[in-house]
XYZ file of C-alpha atoms in Angstrom:
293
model
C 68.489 -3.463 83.103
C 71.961 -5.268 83.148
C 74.459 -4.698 80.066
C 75.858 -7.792 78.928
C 79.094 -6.033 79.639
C 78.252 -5.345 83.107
C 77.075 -8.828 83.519
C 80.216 -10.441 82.581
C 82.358 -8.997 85.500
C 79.708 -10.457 88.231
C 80.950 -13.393 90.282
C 78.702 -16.684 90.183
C 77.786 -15.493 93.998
C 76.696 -11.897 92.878
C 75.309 -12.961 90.692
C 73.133 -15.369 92.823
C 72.762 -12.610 95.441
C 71.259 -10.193 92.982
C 68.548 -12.766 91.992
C 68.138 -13.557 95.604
C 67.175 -9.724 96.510
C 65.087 -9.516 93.326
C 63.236 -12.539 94.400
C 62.409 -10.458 97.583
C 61.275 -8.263 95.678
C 64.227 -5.073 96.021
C 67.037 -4.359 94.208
C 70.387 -5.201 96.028
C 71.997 -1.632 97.062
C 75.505 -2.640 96.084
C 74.151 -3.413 92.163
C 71.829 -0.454 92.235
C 73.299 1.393 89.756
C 72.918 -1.781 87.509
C 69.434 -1.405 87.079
C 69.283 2.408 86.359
C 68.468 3.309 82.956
C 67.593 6.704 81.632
C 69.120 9.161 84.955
C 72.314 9.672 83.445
C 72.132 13.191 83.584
C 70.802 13.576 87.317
C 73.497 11.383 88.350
C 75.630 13.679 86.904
C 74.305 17.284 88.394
C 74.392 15.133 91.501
C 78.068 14.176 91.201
C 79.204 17.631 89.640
C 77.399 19.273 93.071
C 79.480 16.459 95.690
C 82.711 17.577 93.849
C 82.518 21.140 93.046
C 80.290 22.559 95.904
C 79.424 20.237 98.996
C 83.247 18.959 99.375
C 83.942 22.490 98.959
C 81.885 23.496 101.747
C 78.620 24.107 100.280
C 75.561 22.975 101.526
C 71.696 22.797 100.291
C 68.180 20.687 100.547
C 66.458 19.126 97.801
C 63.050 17.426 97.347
C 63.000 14.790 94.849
C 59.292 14.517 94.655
C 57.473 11.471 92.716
C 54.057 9.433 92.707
C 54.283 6.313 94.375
C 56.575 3.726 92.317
C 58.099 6.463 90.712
C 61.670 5.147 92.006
C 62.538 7.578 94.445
C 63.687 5.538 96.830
C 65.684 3.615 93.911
C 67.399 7.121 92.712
C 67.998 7.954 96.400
C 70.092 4.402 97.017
C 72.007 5.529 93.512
C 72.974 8.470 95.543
C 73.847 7.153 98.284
C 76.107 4.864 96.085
C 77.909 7.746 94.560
C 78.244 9.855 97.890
C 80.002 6.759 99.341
C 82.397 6.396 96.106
C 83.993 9.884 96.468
C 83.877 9.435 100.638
C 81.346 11.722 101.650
C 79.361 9.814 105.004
C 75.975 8.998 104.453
C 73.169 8.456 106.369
C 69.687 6.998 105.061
C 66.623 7.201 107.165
C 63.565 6.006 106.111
C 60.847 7.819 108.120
C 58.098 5.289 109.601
C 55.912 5.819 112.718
C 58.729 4.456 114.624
C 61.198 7.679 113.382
C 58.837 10.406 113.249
C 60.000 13.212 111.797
C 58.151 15.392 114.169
C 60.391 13.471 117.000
C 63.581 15.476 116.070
C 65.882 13.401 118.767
C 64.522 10.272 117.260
C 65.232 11.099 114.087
C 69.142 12.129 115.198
C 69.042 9.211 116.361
C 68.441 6.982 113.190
C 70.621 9.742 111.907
C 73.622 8.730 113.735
C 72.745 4.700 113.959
C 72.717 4.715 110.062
C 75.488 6.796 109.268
C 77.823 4.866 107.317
C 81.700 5.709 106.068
C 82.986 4.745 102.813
C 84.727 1.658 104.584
C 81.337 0.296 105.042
C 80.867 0.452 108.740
C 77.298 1.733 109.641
C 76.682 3.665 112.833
C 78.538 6.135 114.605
C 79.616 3.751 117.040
C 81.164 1.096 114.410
C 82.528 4.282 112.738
C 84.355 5.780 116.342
C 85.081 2.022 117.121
C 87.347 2.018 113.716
C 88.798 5.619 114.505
C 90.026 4.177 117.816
C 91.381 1.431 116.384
C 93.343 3.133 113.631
C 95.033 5.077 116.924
C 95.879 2.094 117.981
C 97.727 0.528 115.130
C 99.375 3.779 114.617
C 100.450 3.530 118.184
C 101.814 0.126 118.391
C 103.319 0.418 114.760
C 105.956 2.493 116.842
C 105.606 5.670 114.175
C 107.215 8.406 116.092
C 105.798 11.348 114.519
C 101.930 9.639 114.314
C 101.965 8.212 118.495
C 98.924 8.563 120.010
C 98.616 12.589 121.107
C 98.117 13.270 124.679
C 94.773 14.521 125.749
C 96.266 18.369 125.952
C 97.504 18.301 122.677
C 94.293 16.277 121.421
C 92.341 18.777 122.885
C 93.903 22.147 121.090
C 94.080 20.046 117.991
C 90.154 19.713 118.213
C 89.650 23.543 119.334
C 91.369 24.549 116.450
C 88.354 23.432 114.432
C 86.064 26.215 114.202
C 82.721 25.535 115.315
C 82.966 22.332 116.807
C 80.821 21.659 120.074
C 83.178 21.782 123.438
C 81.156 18.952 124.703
C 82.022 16.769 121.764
C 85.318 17.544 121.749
C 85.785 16.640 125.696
C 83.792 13.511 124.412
C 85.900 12.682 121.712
C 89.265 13.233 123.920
C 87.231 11.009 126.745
C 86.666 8.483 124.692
C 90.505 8.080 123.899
C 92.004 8.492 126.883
C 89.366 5.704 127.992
C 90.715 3.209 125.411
C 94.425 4.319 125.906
C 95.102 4.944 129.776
C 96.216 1.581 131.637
C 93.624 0.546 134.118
C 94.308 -2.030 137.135
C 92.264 -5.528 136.727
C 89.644 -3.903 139.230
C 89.016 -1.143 137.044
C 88.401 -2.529 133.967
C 84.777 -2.871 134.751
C 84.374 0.930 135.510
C 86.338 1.517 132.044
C 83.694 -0.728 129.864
C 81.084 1.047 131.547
C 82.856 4.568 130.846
C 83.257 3.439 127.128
C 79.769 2.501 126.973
C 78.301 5.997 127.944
C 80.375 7.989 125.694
C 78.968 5.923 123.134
C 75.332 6.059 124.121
C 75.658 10.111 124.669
C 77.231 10.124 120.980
C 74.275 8.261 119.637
C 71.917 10.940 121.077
C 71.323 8.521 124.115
C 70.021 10.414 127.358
C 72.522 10.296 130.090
C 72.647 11.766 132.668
C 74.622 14.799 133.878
C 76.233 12.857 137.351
C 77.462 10.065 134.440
C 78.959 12.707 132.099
C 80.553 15.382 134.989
C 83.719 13.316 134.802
C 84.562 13.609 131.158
C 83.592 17.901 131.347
C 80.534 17.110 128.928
C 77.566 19.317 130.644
C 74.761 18.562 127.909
C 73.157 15.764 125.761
C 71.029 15.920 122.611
C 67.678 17.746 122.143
C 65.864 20.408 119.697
C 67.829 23.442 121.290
C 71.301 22.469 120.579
C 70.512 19.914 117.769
C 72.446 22.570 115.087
C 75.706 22.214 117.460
C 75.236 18.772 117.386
C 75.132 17.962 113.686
C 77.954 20.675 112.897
C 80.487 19.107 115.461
C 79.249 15.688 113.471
C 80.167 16.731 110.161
C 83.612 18.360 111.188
C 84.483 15.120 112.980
C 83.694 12.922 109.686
C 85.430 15.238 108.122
C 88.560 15.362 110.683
C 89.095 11.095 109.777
C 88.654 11.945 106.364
C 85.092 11.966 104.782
C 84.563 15.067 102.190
C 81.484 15.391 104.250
C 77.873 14.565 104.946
C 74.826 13.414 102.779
C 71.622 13.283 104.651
C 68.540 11.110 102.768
C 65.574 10.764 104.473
C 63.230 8.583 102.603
C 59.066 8.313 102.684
C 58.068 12.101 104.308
C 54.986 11.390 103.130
C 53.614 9.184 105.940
C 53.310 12.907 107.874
C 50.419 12.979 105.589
C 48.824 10.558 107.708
C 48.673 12.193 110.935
C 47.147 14.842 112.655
C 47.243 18.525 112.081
C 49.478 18.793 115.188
C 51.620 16.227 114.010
C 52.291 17.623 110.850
C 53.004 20.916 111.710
C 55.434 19.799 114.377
C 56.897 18.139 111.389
C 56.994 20.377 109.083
C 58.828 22.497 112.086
C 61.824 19.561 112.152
C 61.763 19.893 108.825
C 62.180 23.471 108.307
C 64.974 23.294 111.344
C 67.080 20.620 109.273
C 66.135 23.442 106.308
C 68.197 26.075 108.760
C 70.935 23.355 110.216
C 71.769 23.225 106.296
C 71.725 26.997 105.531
C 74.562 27.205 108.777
C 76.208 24.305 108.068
C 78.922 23.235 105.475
C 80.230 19.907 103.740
C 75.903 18.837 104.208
C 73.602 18.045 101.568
C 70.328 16.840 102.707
C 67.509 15.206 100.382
C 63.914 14.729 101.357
C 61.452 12.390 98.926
C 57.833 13.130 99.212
C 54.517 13.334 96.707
C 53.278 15.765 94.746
C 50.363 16.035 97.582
C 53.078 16.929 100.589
């Protein structure tokens, strides 16, 4: 329900936008918190936990379990909403048989292709695309003190944060001295193609081991080192200046569907995101399911 209040600051063109989503049948994510009536005081718990305990370094799972209809998904996008007003990165996945859950690496991947910062860019690679290009303005603005760092220092800078993967720091300063180091005409080619791989191997793309030699990176995503991987992910959010990460993965029911293997494999991804939280900090994850799961 909209307040007449609330409906008098809305532009002629949200206001036709928001009709045009309902008409679809959804609720437009930007206006979401338009048509929330009654949650005042989860919204708050939720708020008072982003500000006094997961920017602070905390980190914890919840299940907001509901019958179908019941507006999970709805009070999920209202979270999403606030995580993104007091810049945490968030990242919602809606499991389907095309991101099983019990397909960990496909899941990291969705992870990391629907991350989103509070400047709106989704995806890691929109969001390292931006990072680069903030080094760049700072560098041509001429600002003494913030010129681009050379890889050496880059690299201590990085090692100095504590638990954060050597291969995705070697990827991070790769990925830099890609965009920054002055190729000839003939090797501009090789250098789109360099780019190109450090950005598939950050969005949990296999590559192989010849292709990453040259930047020192000796290992790609799977199940074994999946913890390292979403650590180094949340200190590097945090390093360009997110409070950290909120994790919402949407519709876990549709494990109810499958087979017994399928489930428990599942249930195992499940309970490893369960332990990735319990090591990690600056990470709140939420899961919606039914009663039944």
């Amino acid at each position: 329900m909209i307040s007449k209040k609330e409906a008098n600051y809305l532009e002629p063109f949200q206001a036709r936008s928001i009709i045009e989503q309902l008409r679809k049948g959804s609720v437009p994510v930007e206006y979401v918190q338009l048509f929330s009536v009654g949650r005042e005081n989860w919204m708050f718990f939720i708020k008072e936990d982003l500000d006094f305990y997961i920017g602070k370094g905390g980190s914890k799972v919840r299940f907001i379990s509901g019958d179908y209809g019941d507006g999970k998904t709805h009070f999920m996008s209202m979270i999403r909403k606030i995580a993104l007003e007091n810049e945490f990165a968030v990242s919602f996945v809606v499991l389907t048989r095309e991101v099983p859950i019990h397909k960990f690496e496909t899941v990291y991947k969705s992870i990391v292709k629907q991350l989103q910062s509070n400047s709106k860019r989704i995806g890691i690679r929109a969001i390292l695309e931006e990072w680069l290009c903030t080094l760049v303005e700072k560098n041509n603005n001429g600002h003494e003190e913030e010129t681009l760092k050379n890889r050496t220092v880059l690299l201590e800078e990085f090692r100095n944060i504590a638990g954060m993967d050597i291969n995705f720091v070697n990827a991070l300063i790769a990925l830099v001295n890609n965009r920054f180091v002055s190729e000839s005409e003939d090797e501009e080619q090789e250098k789109e193609i360099n780019h190109e791989t450090l950005l598939h191997w950050f969005e949990g793309g296999k590559v192989t081991k010849r292709e990453l030699k040259p930047f020192q990176i000796y290992d790609y995503l799977n199940k074994a080192n999946s913890k390292q991987f979403m650590n180094s992910l949340i200190l590097f959010l945090r390093y360009i200046g997110h409070k950290g990460l909120i994790l919402l993965m949407d519709e876990m029911e549709t494990v109810m569907a499958q087979s017994a293997s399928i489930r428990n494999a599942a249930y195992e991804n499940i309970r490893l995101l369960i332990d990735n939280s319990e090591s990690s900090q600056y990470l709140h994850i939420f899961f919606s399911i039914i009663p039944d799961v």
